[in-house]
Short mmCIF file of C-alpha atoms and ligand atoms in Angstrom, two decimals:
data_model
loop_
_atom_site.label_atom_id
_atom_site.label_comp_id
_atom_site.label_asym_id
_atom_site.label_seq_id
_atom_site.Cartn_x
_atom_site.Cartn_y
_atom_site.Cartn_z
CA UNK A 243 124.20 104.40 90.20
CA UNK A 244 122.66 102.38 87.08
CA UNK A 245 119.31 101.68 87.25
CA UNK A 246 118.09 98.38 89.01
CA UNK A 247 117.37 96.57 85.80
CA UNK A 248 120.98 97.06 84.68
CA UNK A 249 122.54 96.03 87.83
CA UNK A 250 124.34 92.79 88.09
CA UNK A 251 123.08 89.61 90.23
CA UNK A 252 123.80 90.43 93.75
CA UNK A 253 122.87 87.84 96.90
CA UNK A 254 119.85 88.52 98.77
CA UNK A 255 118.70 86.76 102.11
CA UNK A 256 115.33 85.68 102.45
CA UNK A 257 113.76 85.12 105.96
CA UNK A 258 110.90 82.46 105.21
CA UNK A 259 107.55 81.66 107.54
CA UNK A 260 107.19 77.91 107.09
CA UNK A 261 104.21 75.49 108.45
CA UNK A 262 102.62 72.73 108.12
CA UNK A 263 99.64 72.02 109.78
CA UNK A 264 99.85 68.12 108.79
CA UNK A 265 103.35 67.65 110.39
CA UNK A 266 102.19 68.66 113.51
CA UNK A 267 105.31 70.75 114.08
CA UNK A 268 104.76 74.42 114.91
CA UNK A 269 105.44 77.39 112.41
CA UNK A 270 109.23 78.49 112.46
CA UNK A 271 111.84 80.73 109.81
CA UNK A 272 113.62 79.44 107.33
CA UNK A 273 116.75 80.92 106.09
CA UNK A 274 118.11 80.66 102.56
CA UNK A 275 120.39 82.87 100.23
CA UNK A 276 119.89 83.65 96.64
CA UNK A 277 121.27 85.35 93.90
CA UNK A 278 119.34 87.64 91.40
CA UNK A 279 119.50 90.85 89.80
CA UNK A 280 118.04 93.52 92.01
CA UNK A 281 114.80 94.51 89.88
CA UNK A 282 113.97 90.97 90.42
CA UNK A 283 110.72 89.75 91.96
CA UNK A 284 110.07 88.49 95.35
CA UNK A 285 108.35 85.59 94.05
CA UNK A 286 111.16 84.56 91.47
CA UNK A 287 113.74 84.92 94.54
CA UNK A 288 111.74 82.19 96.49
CA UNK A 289 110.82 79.92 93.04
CA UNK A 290 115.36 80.14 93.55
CA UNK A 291 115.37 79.25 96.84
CA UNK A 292 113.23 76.25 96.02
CA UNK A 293 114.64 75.00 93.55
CA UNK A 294 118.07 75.22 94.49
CA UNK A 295 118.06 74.25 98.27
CA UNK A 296 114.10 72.92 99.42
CA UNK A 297 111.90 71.86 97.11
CA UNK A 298 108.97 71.65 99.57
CA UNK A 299 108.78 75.58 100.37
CA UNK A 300 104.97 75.91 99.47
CA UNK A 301 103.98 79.60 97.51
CA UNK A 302 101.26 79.67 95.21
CA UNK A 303 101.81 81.50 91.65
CA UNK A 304 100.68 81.36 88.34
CA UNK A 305 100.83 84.68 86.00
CA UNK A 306 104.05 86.24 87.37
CA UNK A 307 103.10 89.67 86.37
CA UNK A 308 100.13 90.74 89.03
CA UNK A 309 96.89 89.50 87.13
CA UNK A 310 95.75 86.67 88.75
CA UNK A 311 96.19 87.16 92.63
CA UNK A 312 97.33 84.35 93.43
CA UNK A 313 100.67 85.19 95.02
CA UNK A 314 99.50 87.10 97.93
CA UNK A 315 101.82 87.41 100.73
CA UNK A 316 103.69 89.71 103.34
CA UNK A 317 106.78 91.36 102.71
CA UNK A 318 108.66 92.39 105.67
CA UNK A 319 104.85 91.99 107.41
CA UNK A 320 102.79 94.04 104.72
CA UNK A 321 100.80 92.58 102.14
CA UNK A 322 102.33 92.36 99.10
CA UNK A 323 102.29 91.07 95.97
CA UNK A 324 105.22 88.48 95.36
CA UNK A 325 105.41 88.65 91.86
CA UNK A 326 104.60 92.68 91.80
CA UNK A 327 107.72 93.37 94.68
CA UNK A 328 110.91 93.81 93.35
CA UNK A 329 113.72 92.53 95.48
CA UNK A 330 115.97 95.60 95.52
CA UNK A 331 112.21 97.88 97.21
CA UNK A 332 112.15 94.70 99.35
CA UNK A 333 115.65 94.90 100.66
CA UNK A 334 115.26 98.89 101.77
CA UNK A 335 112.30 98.08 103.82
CA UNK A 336 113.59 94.75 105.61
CA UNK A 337 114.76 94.70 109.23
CA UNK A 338 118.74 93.92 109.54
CA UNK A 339 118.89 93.47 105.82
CA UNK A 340 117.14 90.20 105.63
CA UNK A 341 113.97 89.89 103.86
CA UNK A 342 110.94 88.20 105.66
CA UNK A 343 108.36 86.58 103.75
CA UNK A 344 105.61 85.08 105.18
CA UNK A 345 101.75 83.66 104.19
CA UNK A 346 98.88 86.38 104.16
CA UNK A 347 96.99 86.98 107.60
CA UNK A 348 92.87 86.42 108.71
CA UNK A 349 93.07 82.96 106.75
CA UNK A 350 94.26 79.60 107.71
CA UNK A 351 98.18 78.45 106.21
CA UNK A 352 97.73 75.23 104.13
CA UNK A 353 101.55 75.27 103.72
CA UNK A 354 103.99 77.66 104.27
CA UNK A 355 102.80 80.68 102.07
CA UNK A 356 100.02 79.05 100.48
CA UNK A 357 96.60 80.37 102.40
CA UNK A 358 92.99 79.01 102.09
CA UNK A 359 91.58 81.52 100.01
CA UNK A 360 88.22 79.48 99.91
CA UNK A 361 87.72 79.12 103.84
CA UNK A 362 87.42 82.99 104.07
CA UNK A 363 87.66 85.07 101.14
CA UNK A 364 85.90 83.35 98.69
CA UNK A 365 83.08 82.32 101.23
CA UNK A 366 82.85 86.22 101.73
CA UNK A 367 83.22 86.91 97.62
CA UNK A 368 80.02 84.51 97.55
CA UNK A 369 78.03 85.81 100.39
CA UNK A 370 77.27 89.89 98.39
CA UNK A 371 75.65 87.84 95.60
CA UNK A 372 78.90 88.65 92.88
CA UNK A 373 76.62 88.24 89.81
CA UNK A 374 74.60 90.70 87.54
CA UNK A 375 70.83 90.00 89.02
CA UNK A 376 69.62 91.13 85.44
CA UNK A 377 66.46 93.52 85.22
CA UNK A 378 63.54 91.99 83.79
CA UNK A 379 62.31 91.50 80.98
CA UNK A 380 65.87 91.29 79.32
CA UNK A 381 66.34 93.09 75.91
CA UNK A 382 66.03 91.30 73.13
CA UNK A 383 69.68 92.65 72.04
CA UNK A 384 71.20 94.40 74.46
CA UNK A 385 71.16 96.61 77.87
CA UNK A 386 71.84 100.43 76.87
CA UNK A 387 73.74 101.43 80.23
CA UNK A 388 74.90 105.39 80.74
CA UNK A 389 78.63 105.33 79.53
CA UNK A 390 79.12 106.98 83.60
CA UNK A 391 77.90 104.43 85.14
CA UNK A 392 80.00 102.16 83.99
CA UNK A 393 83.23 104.34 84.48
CA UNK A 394 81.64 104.57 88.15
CA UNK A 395 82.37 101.15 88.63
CA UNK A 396 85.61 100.43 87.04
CA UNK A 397 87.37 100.82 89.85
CA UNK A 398 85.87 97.44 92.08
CA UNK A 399 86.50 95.66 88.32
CA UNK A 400 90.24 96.42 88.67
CA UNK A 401 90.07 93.91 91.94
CA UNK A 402 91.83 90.73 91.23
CA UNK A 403 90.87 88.87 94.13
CA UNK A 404 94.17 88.50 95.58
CA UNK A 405 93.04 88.86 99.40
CA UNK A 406 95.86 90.90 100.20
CA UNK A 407 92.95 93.96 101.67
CA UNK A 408 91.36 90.40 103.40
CA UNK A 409 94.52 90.04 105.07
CA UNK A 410 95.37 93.09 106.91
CA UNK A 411 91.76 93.93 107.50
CA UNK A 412 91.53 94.97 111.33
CA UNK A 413 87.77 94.91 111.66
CA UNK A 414 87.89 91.10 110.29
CA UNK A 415 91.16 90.15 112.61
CA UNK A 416 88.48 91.37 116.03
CA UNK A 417 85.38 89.65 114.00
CA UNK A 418 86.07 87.18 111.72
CA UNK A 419 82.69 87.08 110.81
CA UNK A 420 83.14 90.87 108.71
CA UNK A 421 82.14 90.49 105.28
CA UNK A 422 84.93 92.58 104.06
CA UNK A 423 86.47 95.03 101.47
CA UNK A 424 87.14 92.43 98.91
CA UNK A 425 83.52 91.42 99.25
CA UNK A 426 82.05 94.52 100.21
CA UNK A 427 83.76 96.30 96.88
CA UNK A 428 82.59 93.56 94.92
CA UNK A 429 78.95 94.21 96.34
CA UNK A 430 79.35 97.81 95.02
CA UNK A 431 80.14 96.56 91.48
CA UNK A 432 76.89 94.98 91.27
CA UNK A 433 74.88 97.88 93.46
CA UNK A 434 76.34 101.02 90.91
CA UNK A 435 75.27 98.78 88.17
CA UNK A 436 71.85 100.30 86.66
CA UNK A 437 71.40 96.80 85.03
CA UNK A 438 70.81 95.34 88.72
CA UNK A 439 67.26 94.69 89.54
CA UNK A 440 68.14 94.38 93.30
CA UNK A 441 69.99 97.52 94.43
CA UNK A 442 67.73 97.91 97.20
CA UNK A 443 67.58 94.06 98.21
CA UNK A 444 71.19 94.30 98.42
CA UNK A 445 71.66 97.34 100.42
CA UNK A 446 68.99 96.45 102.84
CA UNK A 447 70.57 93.21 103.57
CA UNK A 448 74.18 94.46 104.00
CA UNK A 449 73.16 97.31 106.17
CA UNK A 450 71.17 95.04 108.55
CA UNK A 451 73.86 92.45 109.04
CA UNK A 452 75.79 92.93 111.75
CA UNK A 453 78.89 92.06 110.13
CA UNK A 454 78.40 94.01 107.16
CA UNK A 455 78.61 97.66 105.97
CA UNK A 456 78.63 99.41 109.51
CA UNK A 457 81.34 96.68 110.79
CA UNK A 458 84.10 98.87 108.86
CA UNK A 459 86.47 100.61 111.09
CA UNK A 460 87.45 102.74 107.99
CA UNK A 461 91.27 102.10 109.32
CA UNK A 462 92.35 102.39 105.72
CA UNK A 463 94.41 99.12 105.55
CA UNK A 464 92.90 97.93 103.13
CA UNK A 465 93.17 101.13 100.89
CA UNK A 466 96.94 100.70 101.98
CA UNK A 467 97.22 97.07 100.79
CA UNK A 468 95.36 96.88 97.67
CA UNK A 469 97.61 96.54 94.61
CA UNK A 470 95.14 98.03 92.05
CA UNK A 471 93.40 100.65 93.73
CA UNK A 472 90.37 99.34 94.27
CA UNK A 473 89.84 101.10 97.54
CA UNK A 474 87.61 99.06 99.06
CA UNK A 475 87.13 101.34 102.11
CA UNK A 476 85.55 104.05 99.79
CA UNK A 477 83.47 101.32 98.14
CA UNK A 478 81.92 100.79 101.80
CA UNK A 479 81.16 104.48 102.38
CA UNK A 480 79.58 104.60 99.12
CA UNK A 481 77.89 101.52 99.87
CA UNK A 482 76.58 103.24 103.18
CA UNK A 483 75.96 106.69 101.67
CA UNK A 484 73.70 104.93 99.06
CA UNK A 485 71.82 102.93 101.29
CA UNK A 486 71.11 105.70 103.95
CA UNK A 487 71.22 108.83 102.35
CA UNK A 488 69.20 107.77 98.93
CA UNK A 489 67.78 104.66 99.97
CA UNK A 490 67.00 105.72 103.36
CA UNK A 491 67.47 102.26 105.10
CA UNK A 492 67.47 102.69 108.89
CA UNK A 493 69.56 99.27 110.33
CA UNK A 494 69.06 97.53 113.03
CA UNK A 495 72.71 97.92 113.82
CA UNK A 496 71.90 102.00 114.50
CA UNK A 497 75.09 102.57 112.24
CA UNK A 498 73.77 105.35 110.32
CA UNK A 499 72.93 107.15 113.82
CA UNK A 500 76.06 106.00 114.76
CA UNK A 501 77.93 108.17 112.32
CA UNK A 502 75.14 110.51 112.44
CA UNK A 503 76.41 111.01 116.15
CA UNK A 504 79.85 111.36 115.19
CA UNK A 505 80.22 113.66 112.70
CA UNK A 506 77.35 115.60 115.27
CA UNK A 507 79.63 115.95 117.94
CA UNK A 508 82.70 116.81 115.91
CA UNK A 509 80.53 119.91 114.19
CA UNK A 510 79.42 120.63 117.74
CA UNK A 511 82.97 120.42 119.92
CA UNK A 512 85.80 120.74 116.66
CA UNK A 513 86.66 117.33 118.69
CA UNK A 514 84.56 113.66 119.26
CA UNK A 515 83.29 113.90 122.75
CA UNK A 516 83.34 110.14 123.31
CA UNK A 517 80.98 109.61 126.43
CA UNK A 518 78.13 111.45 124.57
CA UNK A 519 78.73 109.19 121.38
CA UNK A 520 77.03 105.88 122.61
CA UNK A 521 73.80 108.00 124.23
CA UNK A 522 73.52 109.88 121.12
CA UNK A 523 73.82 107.29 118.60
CA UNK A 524 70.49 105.94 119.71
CA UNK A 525 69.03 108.70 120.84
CA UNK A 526 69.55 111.14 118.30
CA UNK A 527 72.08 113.95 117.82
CA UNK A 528 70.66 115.76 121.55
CA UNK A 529 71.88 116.26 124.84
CA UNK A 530 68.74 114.18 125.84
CA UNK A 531 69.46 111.17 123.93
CA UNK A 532 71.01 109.36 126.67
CA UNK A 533 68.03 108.96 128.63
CA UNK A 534 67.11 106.60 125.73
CA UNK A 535 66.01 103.58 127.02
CA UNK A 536 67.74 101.47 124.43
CA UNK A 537 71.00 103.32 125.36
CA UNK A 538 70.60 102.32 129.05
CA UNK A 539 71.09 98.96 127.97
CA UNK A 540 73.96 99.77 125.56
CA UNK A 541 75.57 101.41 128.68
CA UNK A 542 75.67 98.53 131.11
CA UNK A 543 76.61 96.29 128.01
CA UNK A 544 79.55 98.61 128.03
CA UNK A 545 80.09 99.06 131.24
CA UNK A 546 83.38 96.43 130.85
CA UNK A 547 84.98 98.23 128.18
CA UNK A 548 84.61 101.70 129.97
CA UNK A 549 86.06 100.10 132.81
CA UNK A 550 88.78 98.74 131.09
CA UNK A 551 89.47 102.40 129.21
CA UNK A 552 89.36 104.25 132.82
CA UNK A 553 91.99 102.17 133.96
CA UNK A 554 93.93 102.57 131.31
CA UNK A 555 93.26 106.07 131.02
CA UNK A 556 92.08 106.45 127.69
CA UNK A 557 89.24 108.18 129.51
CA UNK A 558 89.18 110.04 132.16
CA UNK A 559 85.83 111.07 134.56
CA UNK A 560 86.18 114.42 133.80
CA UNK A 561 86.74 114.23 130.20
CA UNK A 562 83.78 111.71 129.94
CA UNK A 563 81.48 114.42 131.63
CA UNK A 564 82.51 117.19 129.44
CA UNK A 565 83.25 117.55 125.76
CA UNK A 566 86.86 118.65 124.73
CA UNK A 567 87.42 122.30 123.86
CA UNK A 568 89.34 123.73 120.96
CA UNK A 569 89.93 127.42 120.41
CA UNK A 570 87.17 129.11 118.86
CA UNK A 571 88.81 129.79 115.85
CA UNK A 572 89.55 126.31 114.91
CA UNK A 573 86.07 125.37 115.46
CA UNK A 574 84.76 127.81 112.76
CA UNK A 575 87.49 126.57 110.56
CA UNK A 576 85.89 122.64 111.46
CA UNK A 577 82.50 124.29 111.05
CA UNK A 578 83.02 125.89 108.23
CA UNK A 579 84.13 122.31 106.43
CA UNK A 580 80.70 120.93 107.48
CA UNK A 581 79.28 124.27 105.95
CA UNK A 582 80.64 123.74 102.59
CA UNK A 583 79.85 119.71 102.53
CA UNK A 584 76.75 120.17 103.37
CA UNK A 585 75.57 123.35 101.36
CA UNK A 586 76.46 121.38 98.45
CA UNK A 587 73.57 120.44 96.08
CA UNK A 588 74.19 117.83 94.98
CA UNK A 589 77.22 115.07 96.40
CA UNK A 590 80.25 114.38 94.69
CA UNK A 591 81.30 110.52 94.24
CA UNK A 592 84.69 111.69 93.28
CA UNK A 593 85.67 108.10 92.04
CA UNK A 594 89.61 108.67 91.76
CA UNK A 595 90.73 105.59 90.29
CA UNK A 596 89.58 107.76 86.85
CA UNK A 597 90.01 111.06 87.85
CA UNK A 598 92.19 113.11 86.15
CA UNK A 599 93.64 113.23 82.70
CA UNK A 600 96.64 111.46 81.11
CA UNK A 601 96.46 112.86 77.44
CA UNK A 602 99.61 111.36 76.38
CA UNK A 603 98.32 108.04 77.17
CA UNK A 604 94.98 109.18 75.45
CA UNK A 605 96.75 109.99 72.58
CA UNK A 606 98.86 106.82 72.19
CA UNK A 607 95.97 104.92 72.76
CA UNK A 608 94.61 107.06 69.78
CA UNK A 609 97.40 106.40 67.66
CA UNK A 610 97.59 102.87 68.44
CA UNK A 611 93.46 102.60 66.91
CA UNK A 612 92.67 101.07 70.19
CA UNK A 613 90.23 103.84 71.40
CA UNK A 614 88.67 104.09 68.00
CA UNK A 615 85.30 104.85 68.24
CA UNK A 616 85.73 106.78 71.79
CA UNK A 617 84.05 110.30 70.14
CA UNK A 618 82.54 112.23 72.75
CA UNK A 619 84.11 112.92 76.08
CA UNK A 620 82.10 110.15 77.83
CA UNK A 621 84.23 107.04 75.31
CA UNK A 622 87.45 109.52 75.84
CA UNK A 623 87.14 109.00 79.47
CA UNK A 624 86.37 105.50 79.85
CA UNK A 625 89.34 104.82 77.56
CA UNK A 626 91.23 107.03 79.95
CA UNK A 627 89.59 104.72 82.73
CA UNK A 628 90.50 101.56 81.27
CA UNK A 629 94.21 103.01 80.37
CA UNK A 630 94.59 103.81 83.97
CA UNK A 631 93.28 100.33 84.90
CA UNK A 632 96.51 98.70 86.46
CA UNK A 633 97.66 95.74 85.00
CA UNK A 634 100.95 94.41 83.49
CA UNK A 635 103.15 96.92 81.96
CA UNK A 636 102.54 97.82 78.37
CA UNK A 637 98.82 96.38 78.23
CA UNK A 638 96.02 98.62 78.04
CA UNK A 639 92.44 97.66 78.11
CA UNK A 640 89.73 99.27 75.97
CA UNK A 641 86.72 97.49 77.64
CA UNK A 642 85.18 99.70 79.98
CA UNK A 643 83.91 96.48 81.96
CA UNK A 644 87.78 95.45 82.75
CA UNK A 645 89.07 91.93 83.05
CA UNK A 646 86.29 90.83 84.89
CA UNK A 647 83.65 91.66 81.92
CA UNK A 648 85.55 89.64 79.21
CA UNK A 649 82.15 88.03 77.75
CA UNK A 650 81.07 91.74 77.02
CA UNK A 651 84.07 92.79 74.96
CA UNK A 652 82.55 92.54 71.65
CA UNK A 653 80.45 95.76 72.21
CA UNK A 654 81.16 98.83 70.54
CA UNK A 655 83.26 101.34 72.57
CA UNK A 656 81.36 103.22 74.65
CA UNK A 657 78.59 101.07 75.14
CA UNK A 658 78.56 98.81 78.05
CA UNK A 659 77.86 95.25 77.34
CA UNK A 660 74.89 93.18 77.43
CA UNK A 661 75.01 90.38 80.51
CA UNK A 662 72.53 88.22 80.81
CA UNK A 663 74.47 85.72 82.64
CA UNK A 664 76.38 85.83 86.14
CA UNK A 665 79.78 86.55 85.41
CA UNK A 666 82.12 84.31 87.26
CA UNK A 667 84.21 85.40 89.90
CA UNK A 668 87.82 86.13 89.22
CA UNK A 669 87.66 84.23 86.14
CA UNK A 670 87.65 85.73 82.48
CA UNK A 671 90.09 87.46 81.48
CA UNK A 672 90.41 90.65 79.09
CA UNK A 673 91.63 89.09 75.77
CA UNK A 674 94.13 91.86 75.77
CA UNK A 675 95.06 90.56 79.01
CA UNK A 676 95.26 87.21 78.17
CA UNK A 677 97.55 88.19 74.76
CA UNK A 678 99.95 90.10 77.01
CA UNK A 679 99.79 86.68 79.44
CA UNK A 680 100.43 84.54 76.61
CA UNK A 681 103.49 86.81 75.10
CA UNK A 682 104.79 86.73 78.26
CA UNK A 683 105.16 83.15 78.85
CA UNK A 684 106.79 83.15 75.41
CA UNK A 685 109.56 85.29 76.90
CA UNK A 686 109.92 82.17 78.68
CA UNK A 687 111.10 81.07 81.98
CA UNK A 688 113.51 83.10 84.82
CA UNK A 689 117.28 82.73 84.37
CA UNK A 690 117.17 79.58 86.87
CA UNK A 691 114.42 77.91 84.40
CA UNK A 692 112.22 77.49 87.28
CA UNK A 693 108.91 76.55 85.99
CA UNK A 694 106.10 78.72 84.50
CA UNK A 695 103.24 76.30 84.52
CA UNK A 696 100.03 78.28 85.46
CA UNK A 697 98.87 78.40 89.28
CA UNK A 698 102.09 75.95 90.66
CA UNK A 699 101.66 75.12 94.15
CA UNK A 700 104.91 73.44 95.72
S1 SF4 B 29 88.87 100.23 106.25
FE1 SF4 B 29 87.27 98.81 106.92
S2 SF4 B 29 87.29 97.15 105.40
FE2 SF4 B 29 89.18 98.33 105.14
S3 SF4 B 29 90.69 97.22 106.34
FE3 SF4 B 29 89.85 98.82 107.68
S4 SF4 B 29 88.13 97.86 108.74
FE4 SF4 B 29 88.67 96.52 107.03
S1 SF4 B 30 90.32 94.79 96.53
FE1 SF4 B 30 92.50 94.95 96.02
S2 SF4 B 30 93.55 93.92 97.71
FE2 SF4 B 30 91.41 93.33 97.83
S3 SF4 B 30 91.29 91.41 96.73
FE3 SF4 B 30 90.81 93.02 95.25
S4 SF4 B 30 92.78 93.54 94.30
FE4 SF4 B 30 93.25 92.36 96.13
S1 FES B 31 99.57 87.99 90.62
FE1 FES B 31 101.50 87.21 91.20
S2 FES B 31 101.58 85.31 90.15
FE2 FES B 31 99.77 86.23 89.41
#
């Protein structure tokens, strides 16, 4: 079978989530065929569908090749890139052949796929402070910053702010009021940055909000649904590591006995005994915890919800009186896990957006004069870092401070730098980046000249 860019147009259906708050009419599907070669994108398949048969569909889209988030949707109900989902991976995962398309979830629809970013994600982005809080007094040239540290956090620069971890967050769908992995990673950007005069300020206050570092489920969706890799979820348990195991912030929220308990009972039993977990989260990883008065009153808060899980048998009396047993063998093997994480001297922030080697791509990038400059293994790696930063195809970024950083990308490989002002947001982009946007465009429009003006809205 050739390959999908060589196949010819075919017709695909597209199953489309239309509403608009104004008309007063409630959300319903929308039907329309179109015709386009299978390596396609989703996004061009509905710019065809609008232009050829309802020019009001409403999606929101400006670089076409996944840089500027803005075309955030679901795909056969995950989140998804438009522009970065090729119709032909599209079709294979879409119920009866059809392929549904609708607006990203946890924020309100201004028009069919078009969602408003600034009622909840960019209220969240501007809650964690997303600017350099600069150590004082500020060099006269330039901050020196470990080559490491940077590398460290690469991975939250790689974010492009396109929501889609926002939308299929299940901690934020129960409490709206979670600050977030988008907003959360972003707070780790500016908390593993040694030229931040606030770590502690800013760990302290997103460990005692209720609806901040401890409100993560760590369900992994948003690991799942980020298109760069930005892993917010492992930004959060860094966040929390940081702020309880170095920093040694006790919350008000008793999340770091919380987990404390957990991981207690599971090195304990092999399996989470979960009527001891609520006693022992306040009272401390012992049997006599639960006579803590402040777990009394956790209890009767409770009390509905263990109701509610007794009749539904999720508990049952006897299982709530006594931990669970596994075989003895398989609790040395659990035990033995703890043994070796523990024993450790010193703990590993494996940060695997940079892990690993790709010399080939080292080498080109070599070749290519690009990583000039990156001598010692510290440049080679950020170069590595920055070549495994995702981004459109055939671009490669040598500044260790990514897209986000683009007012620092005069200094000399390997040195991070200098920022004296708060960058903005989602704005800047790497002037490679920007080339590659630019050349691009030149290619010029899809087959069906729909437009390519920047950040269309229809
Ligand atoms: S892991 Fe945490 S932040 Fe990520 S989607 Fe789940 S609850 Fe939300
Ligand atoms: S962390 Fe990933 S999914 Fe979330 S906004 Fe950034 S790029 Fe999008
Ligand atoms: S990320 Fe899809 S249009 Fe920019």
């Amino acid at each position: 079978m050739p390959e999908a860019h060589d196949r010819p147009p075919q017709q695909f259906k597209l199953r489309l989530r239309r509403y608009d708050p104004e008309s007063g009419q409630a959300p319903y599907w929308d039907e329309h065929t179109v015709e386009l070669e299978p390596h396609r994108s989703v996004l061009e398949a509905v710019l065809q569908a609008r232009d050829r048969f309802d020019g009001s569909i409403g999606i929101r889209c400006s670089c076409r090749q996944a840089i500027c988030g803005s075309c955030g949707v679901r795909v056969n109900g995950e989140p998804a890139l438009a522009c970065h989902t090729h119709l032909d991976a599209a079709l294979s995962g879409a119920p009866e052949g059809v392929i549904e398309i609708e607006p990203m979830g946890n924020m309100p629809v201004i028009k069919d796929l078009i969602v408003d970013m600034d009622e909840v994600h960019w209220k969240k982005i501007q809650r964690v402070t997303p600017w350099l809080l600069a150590k004082q007094p500020v060099p006269e040239r330039e901050y020196l910053v470990p080559k490491e540290s940077m590398v460290d956090v690469t991975q939250t620069m790689a974010c492009i702010q396109c929501g889609a971890c926002v939308s299929d967050c299940l901690a934020m769908e129960v409490d709206p009021g979670f600050i977030g992995p988008a907003a959360l990673a972003k707070a780790y950007r500016f908390v593993g940055d040694p030229r931040d005069a606030e770590q502690h300020e800013r760990l302290n206050d997103l460990a005692q909000d209720p609806q901040g570092i401890f409100d993560c489920t760590h369900c992994f969706k948003c690991v799942e649904a980020c298109p760069k890799d930005v892993n917010p979820m492992g930004q959060i348990m860094r966040l929390r590591r940081i702020a309880t195991s170095d920093q040694h912030i006790v919350d008000q929220n008793n999340g770091e006995r919380h987990e404390k308990a957990f991981t207690g009972l599971i090195k304990d039993n092999g399996l989470l005994w979960e009527a001891e977990l609520l006693p022992r989260s306040y009272g401390g990883n012992s049997f006599f915890g639960k006579f803590h008065p402040a777990a009394g009153k956790e209890l009767v808060s409770s009390l509905p919800s263990i109701v509610k899980a007794l009749l539904r048998g999720k508990v049952t009396p006897a299982g709530a009186l006594k931990p669970h047993k596994i075989p003895g063998e398989d609790l040395k093997r659990v035990q033995s896990i703890y043994d070796r994480v523990e024993g450790r001297e010193e703990r590993y922030e494996l940060n695997l957006y940079i892990a690993g080697e790709d010399e080939a791509a080292a080498d080109e990038l070599v070749t290519a004069g690009v990583a000039s400059g990156a001598a010692d293994t510290a440049d080679a790696q950020v170069a590595e870092g920055a070549a495994s930063a995702p981004g459109p195809e055939g671009t490669t970024s040598t500044d260790p401070t990514g897209p986000e950083e683009g007012a620092g990308s005069s200094a000399p490989a390997g040195e991070a730098p200098s920022t004296t002002a708060p960058p903005e947001a989602g704005t800047g982009q790497d002037p490679e980046i920007e080339k590659t946007g630019e050349e691009a465009d030149a290619v010029g429009p899809g087959e069906d000249g729909e437009d390519t003006e920047k950040g269309s809205e229809g």
